[in-house]
CSV table of C-alpha atoms in Angstrom, one decimal:
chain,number,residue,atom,x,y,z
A,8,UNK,CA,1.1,-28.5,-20.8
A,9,UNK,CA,-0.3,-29.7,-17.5
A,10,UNK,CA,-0.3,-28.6,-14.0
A,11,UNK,CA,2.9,-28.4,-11.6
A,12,UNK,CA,3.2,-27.8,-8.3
A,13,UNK,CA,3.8,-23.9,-7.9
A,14,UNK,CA,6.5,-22.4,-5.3
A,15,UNK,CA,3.8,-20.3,-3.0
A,16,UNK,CA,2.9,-23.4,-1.4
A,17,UNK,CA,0.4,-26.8,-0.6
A,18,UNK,CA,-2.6,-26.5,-3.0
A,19,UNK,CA,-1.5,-24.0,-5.8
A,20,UNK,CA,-0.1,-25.4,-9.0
A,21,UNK,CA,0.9,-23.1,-12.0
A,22,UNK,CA,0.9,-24.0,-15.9
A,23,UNK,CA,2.4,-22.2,-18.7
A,24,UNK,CA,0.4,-21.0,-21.8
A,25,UNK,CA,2.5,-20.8,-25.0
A,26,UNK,CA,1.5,-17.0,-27.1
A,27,UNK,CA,2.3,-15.9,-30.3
A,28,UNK,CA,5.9,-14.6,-30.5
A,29,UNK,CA,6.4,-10.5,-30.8
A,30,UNK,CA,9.4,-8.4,-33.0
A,31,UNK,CA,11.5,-9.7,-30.2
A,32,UNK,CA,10.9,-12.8,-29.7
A,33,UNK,CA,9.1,-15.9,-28.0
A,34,UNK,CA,6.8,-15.1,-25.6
A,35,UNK,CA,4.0,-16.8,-22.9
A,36,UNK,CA,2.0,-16.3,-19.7
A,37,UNK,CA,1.4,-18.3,-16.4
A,38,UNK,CA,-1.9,-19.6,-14.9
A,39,UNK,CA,-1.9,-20.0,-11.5
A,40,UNK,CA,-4.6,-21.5,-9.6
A,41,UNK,CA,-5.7,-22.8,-5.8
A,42,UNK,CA,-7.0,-26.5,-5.3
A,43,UNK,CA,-8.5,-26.1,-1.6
A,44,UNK,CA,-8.4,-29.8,-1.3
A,45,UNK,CA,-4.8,-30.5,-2.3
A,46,UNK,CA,-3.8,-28.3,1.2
A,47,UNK,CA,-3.7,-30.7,4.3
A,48,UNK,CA,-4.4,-27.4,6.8
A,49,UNK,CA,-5.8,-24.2,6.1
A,50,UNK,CA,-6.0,-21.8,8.7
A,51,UNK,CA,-5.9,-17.5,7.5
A,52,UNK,CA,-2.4,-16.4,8.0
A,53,UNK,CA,-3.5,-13.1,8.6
A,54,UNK,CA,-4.5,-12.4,11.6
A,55,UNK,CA,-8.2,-11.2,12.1
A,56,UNK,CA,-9.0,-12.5,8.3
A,57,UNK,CA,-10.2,-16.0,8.5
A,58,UNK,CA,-13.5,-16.6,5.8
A,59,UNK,CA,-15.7,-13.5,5.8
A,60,UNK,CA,-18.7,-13.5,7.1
A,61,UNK,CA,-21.4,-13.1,4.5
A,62,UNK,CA,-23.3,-15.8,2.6
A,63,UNK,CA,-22.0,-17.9,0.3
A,64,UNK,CA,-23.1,-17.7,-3.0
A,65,UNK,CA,-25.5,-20.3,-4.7
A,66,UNK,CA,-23.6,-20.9,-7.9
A,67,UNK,CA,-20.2,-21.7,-8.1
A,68,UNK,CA,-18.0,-19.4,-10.1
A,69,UNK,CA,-14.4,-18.6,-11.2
A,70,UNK,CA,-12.0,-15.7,-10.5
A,71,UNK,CA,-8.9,-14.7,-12.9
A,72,UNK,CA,-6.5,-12.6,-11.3
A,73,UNK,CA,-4.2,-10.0,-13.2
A,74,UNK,CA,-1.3,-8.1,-11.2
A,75,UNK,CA,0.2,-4.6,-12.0
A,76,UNK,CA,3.4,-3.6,-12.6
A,77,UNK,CA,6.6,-4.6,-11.3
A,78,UNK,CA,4.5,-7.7,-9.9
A,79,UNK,CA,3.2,-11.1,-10.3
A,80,UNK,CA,0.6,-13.2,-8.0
A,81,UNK,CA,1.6,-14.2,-4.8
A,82,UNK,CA,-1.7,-13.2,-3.0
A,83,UNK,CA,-2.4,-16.3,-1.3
A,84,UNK,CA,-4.6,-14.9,1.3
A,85,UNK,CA,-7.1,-13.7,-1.7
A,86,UNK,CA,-6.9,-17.7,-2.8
A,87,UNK,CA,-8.0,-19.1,0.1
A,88,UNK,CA,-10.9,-16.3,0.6
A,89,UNK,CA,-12.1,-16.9,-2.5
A,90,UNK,CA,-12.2,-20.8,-2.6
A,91,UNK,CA,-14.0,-20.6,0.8
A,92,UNK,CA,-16.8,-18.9,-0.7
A,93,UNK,CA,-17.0,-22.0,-3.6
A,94,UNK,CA,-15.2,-20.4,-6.4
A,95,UNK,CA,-12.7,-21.4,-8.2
A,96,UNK,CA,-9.4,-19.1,-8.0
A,97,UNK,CA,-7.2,-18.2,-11.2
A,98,UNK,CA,-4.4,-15.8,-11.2
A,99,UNK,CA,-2.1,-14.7,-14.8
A,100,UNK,CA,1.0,-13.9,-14.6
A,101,UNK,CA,1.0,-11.9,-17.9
A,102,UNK,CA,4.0,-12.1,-20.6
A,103,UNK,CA,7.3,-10.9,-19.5
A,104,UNK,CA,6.3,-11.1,-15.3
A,105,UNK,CA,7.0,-13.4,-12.8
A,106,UNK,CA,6.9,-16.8,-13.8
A,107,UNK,CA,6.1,-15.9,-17.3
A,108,UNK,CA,9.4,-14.1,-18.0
A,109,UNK,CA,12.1,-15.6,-20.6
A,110,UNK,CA,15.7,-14.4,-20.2
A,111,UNK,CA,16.5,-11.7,-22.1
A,112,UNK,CA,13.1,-10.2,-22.1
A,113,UNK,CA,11.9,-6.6,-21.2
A,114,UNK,CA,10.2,-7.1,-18.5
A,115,UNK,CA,6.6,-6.2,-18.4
A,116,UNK,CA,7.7,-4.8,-21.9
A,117,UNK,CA,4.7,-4.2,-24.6
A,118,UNK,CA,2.7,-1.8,-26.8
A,119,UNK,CA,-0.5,-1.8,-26.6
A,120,UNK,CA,-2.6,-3.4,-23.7
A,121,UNK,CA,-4.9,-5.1,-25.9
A,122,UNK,CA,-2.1,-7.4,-26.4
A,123,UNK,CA,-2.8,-9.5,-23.4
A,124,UNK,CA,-6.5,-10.3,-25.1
A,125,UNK,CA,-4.3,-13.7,-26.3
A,126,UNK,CA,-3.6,-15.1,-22.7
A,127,UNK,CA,-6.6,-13.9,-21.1
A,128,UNK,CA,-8.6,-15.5,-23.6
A,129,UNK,CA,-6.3,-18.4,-23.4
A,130,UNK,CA,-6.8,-18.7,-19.4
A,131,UNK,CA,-10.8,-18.5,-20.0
A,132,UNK,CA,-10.5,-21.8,-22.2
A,133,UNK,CA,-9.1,-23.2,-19.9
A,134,UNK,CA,-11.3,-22.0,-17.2
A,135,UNK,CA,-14.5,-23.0,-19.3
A,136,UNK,CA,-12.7,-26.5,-20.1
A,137,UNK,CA,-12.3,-27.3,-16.1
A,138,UNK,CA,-15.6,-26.0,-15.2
A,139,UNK,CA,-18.0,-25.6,-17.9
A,140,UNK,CA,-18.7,-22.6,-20.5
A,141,UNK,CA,-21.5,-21.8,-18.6
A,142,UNK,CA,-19.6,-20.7,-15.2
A,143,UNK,CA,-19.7,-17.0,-14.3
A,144,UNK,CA,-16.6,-15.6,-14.2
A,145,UNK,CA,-15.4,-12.5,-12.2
A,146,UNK,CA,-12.4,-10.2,-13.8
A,147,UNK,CA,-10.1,-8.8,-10.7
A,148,UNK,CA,-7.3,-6.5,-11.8
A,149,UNK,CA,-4.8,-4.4,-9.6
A,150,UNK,CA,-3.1,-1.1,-10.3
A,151,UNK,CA,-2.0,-1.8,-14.2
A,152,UNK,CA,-3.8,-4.9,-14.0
A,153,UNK,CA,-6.6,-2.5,-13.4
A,154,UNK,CA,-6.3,-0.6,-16.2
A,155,UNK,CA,-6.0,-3.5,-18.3
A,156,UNK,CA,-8.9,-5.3,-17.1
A,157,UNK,CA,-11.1,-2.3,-17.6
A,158,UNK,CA,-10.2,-2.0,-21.2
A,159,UNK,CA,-10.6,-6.0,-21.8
A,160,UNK,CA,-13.9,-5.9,-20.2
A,161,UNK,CA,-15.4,-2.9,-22.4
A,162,UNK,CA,-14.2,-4.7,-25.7
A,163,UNK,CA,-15.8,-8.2,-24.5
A,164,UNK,CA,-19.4,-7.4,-23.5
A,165,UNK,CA,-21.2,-10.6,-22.6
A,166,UNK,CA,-18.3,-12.2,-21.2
A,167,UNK,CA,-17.9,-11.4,-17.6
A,168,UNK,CA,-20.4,-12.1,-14.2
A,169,UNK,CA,-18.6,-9.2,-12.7
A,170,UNK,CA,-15.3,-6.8,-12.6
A,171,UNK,CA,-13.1,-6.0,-9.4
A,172,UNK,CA,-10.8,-3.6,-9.7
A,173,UNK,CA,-7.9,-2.9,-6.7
A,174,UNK,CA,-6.9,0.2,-7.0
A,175,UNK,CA,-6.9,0.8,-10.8
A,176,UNK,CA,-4.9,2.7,-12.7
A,177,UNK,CA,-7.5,5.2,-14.9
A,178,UNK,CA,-5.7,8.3,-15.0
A,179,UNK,CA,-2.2,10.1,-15.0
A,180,UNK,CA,-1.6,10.3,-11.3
A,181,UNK,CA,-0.6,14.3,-12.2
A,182,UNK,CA,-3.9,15.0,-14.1
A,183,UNK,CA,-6.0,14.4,-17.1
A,184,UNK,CA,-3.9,18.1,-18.9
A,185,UNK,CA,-0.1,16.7,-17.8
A,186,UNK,CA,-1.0,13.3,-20.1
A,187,UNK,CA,-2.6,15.9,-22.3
A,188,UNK,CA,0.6,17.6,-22.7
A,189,UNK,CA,2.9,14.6,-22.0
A,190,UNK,CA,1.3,13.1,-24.7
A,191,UNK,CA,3.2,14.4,-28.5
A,192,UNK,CA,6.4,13.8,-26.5
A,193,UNK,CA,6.0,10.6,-25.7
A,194,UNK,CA,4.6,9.9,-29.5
A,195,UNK,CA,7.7,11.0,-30.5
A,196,UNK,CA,10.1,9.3,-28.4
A,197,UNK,CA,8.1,6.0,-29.0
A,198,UNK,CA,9.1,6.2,-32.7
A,199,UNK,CA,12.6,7.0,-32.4
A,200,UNK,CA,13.8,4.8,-29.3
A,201,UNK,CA,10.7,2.6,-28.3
A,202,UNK,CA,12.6,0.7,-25.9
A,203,UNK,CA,14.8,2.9,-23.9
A,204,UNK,CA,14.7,3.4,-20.6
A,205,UNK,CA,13.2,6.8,-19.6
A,206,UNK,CA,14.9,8.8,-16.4
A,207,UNK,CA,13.0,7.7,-13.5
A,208,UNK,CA,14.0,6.6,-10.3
A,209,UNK,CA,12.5,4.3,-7.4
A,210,UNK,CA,12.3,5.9,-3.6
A,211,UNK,CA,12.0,2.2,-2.5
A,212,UNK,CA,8.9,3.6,0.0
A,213,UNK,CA,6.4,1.2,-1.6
A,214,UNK,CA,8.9,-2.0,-1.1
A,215,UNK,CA,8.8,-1.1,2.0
A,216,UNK,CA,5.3,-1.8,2.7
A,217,UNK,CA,4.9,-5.3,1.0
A,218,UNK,CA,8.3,-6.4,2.7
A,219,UNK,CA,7.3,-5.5,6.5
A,220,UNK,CA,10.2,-3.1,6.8
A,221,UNK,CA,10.5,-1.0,9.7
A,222,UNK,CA,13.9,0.6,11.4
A,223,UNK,CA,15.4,-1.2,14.3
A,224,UNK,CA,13.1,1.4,17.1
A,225,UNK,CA,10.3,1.1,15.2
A,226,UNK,CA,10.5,-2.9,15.4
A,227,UNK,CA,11.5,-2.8,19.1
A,228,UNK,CA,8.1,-0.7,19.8
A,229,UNK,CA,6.2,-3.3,18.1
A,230,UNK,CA,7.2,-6.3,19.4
A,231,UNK,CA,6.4,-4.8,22.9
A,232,UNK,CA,3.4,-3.4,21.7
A,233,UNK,CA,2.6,-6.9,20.6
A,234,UNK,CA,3.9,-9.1,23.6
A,235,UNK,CA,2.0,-6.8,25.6
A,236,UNK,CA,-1.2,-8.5,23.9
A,237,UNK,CA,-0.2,-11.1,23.7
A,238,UNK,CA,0.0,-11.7,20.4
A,239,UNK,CA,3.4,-13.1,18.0
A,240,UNK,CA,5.5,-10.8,15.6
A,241,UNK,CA,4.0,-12.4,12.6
A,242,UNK,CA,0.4,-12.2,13.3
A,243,UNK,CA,0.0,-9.9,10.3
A,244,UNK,CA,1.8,-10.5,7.3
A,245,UNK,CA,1.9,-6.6,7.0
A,246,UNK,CA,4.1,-6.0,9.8
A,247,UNK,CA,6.1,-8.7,9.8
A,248,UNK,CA,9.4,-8.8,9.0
A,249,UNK,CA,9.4,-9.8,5.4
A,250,UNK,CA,5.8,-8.6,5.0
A,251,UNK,CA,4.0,-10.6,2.1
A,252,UNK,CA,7.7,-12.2,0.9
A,253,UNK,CA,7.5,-11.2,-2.5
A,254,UNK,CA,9.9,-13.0,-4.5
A,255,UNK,CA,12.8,-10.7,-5.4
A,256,UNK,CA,13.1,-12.5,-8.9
A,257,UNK,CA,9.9,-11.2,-9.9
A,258,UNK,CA,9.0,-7.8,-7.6
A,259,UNK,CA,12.2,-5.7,-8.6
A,260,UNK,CA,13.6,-3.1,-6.4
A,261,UNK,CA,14.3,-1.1,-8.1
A,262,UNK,CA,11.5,-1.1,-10.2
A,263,UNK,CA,11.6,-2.7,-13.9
A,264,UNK,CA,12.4,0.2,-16.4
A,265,UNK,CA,9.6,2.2,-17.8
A,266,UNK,CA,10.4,2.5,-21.4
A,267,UNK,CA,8.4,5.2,-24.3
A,268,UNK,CA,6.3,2.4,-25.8
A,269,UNK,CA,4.9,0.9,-22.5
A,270,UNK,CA,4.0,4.5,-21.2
A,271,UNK,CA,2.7,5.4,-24.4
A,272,UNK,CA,0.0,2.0,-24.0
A,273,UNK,CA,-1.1,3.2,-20.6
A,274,UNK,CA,-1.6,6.5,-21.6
A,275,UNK,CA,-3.2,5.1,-24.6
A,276,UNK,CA,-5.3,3.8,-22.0
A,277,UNK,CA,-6.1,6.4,-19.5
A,278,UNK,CA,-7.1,8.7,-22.6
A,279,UNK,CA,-9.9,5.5,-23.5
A,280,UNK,CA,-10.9,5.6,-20.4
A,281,UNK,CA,-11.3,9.4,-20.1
A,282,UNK,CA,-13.4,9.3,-23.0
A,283,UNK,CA,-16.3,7.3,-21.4
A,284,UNK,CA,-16.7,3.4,-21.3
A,285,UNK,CA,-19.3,1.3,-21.6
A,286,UNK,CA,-18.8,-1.7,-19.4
A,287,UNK,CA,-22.2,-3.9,-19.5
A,288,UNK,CA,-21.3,-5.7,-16.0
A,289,UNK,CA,-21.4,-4.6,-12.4
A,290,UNK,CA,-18.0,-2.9,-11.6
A,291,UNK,CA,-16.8,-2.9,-8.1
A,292,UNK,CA,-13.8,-0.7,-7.7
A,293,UNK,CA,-11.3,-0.5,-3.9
A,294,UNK,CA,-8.8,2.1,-3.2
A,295,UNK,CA,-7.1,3.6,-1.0
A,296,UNK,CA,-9.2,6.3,1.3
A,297,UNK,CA,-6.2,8.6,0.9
A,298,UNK,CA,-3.3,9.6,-1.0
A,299,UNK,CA,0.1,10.1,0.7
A,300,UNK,CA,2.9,11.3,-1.7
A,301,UNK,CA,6.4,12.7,0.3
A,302,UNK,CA,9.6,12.9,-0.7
A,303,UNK,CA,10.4,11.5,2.6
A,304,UNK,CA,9.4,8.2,4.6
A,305,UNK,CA,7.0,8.4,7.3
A,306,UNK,CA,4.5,6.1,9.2
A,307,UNK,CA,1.5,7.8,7.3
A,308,UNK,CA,2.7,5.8,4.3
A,309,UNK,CA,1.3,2.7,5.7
A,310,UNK,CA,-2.2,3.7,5.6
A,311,UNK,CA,-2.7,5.6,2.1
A,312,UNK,CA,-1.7,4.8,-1.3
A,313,UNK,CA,1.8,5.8,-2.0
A,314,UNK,CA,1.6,4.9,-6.1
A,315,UNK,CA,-2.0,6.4,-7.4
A,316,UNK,CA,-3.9,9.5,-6.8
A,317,UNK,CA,-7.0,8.0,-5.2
A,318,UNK,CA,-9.1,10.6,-6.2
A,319,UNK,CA,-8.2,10.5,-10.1
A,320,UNK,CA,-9.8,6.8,-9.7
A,321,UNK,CA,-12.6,8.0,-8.2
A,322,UNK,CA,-13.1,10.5,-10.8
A,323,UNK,CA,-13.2,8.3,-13.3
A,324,UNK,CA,-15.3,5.5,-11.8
A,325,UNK,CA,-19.0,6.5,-12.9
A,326,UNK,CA,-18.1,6.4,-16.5
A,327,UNK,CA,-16.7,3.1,-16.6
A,328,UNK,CA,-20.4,1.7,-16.9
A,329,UNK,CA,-23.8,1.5,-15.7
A,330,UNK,CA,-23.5,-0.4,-12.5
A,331,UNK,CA,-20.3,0.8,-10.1
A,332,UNK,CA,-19.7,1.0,-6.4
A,333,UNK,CA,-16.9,2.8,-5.0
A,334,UNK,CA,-15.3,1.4,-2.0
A,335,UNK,CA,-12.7,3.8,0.6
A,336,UNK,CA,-11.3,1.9,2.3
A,337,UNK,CA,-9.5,3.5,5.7
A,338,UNK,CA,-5.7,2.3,6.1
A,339,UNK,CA,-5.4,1.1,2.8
A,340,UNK,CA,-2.2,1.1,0.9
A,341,UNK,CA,-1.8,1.0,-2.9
A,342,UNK,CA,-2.4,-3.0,-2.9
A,343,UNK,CA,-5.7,-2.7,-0.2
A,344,UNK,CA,-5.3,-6.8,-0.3
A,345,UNK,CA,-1.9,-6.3,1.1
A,346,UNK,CA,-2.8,-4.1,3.6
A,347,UNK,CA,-2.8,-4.5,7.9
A,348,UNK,CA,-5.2,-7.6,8.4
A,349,UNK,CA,-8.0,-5.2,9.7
A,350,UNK,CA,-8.3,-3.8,6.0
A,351,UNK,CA,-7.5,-6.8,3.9
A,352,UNK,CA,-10.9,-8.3,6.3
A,353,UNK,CA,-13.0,-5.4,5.0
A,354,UNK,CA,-11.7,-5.8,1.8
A,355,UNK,CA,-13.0,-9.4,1.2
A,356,UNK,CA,-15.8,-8.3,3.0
A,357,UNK,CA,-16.8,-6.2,-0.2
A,358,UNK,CA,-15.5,-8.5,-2.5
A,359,UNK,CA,-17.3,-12.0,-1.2
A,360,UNK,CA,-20.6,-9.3,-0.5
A,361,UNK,CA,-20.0,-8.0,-4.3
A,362,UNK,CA,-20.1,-11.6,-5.5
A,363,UNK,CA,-23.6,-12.4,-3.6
A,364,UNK,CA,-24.8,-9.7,-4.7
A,365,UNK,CA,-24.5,-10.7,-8.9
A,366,UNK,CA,-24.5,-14.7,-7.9
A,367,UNK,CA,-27.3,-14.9,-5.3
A,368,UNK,CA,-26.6,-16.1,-2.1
């Protein structure tokens, strides 16, 4: 198959990657990448977060992307950071997300999370084939993507330069005794209904905070606030109205169903990662400073993580492997690279620093 022009824009082109079919069916996964050179301007769109500031690293590498849940890449500002620093930038959108998604599948349906080894593997060959097998490569995973990246990286030692995790999902956001407990339930209901869809609702706060929303007194404060500084409406994607446009096709609201079998895999996962990993590259992990979990909205929501307990991540970050830095970032939400510009900035700022740091620069 061979490289089309992709919706998000000048410079990135998509390709499909055909995978091995399931009990229900076909099924494949979407690289994404970012050709600097194919865009005719480039200038940040977020405000504050043009090309950070720290050295550029001596040898060229490569980034693959994986999203979390209910998502799919659309993180064009991470793109263009990376690229600037002289890698090359790869994003998966895994089986049954986003582009990857055939009609009449479960979305973001499967059973055990070492099922995406076949297009993660797939999107390294072709990686090694466009750049050389020699090329470091650096494994970035958000939320579930997180989670799933962790677990790929401890069963391929060898493989990767470095791992960046945004957010990662390592634990039950409850605690380590509710999955305990949750856990011959969720056994069971996996073998008698695999696929149906459990009782769990959406408060829409978290769609919110990609999409820019804000109520009609809230919007007329900021626009003063911002003509006062002179500075346009949508300076920051974050506040903006629209936020990060996610495409509505592929970021639900409501969320995707969560179904026994795909809980059971996370858990599946959270209890490997409880019992200690072994992860032989540096790990460089980014959350949240804070936690902010309500039943009702409020402004505090855009500067914690609404989706994860922070501080079950942090828990579990020194036994992921030898090498790990923890990063807090203040104002983050779940997604820290869809944060307010000031935070995305300090976010690359770690990233591009992390990536000296294991290239050289």
């Amino acid at each position: 198959m061979t490289w089309i022009p992709d919706p998000l824009g000048a410079g990135f082109y998509h390709r499909f990657i055909s995978l091995h079919d399931d009990q229900f069916g076909p099924n494949r996964a979407c690289l994404v990448t970012y050709l600097p050179d194919q865009r005719p301007v480039s200038p940040s769109p977020v405000a504050g977060a043009a090309p950070v500031a720290v050295p550029r690293p001596k040898e060229p590498f490569a980034v693959l992307a994986l999203h979390g849940w209910n998502d799919y890449f659309y993180h064009y500002e991470f793109a263009h950071q990376i690229t600037a620093l002289g890698g090359h930038f790869y994003a998966l959108d895994l089986r049954k997300y986003g582009r990857a998604h055939l009609e009449g599948q479960m979305w973001g349906y499967v059973e055990d999370l070492s099922t995406y080894d076949e297009e993660i593997s797939a999107a390294l060959d072709l990686i090694y084939d466009a750049h050389g097998l020699g090329v470091p490569v650096f494994l970035y995973g958000h939320s579930t993507g997180g989670l799933t990246a962790t677990l790929w990286a401890n069963r391929h030692p060898g493989v990767l330069r470095g791992l960046v995790l945004n957010s990662p999902w390592l634990e039950l956001q409850a605690a380590t005794a509710v999955r305990q407990a949750g856990q011959p339930l969720l056994d069971a209901l996996h073998k008698m209904v695999p696929t149906a869809a459990l009782p769990i609702s959406d408060d829409g706060f978290y769609q919110r905070l990609v999409t820019g929303w804000m109520s009609e007194e809230e919007r007329a404060e900021f626009r003063e606030r911002q003509h006062a500084a002179g500075q346009p409406d949508d300076a920051d994607p974050f506040f903006r109205e629209g936020g990060w446009n996610p495409n509505p096709d592929y970021r639900h609201y409501p969320t995707f169903p969560i179904r026994p079998g795909w809980l059971r895999a996370i858990l599946n996962g959270h209890e490997k990662v409880a019992g200690g990993l072994a992860i032989d590259c540096p790990i460089l992990v980014l959350t949240s400073a804070r936690t902010h979990f309500s039943d009702t909205w409020s402004d505090a929501m855009r500067r914690a993580d609404t989706v994860l307990d922070v501080e079950q991540i942090w828990k579990r970050v020194p036994g992921l492997g030898a090498v790990t830095t923890l990063v807090k970032l203040e104002d983050a939400i779940h997604d820290v690279l869809l944060s307010r510009g000031s935070v995305c900035h300090q976010a690359y700022w770690h990233i591009g620093h992390f990536l000296g740091q294991y290239l050289g620069a």
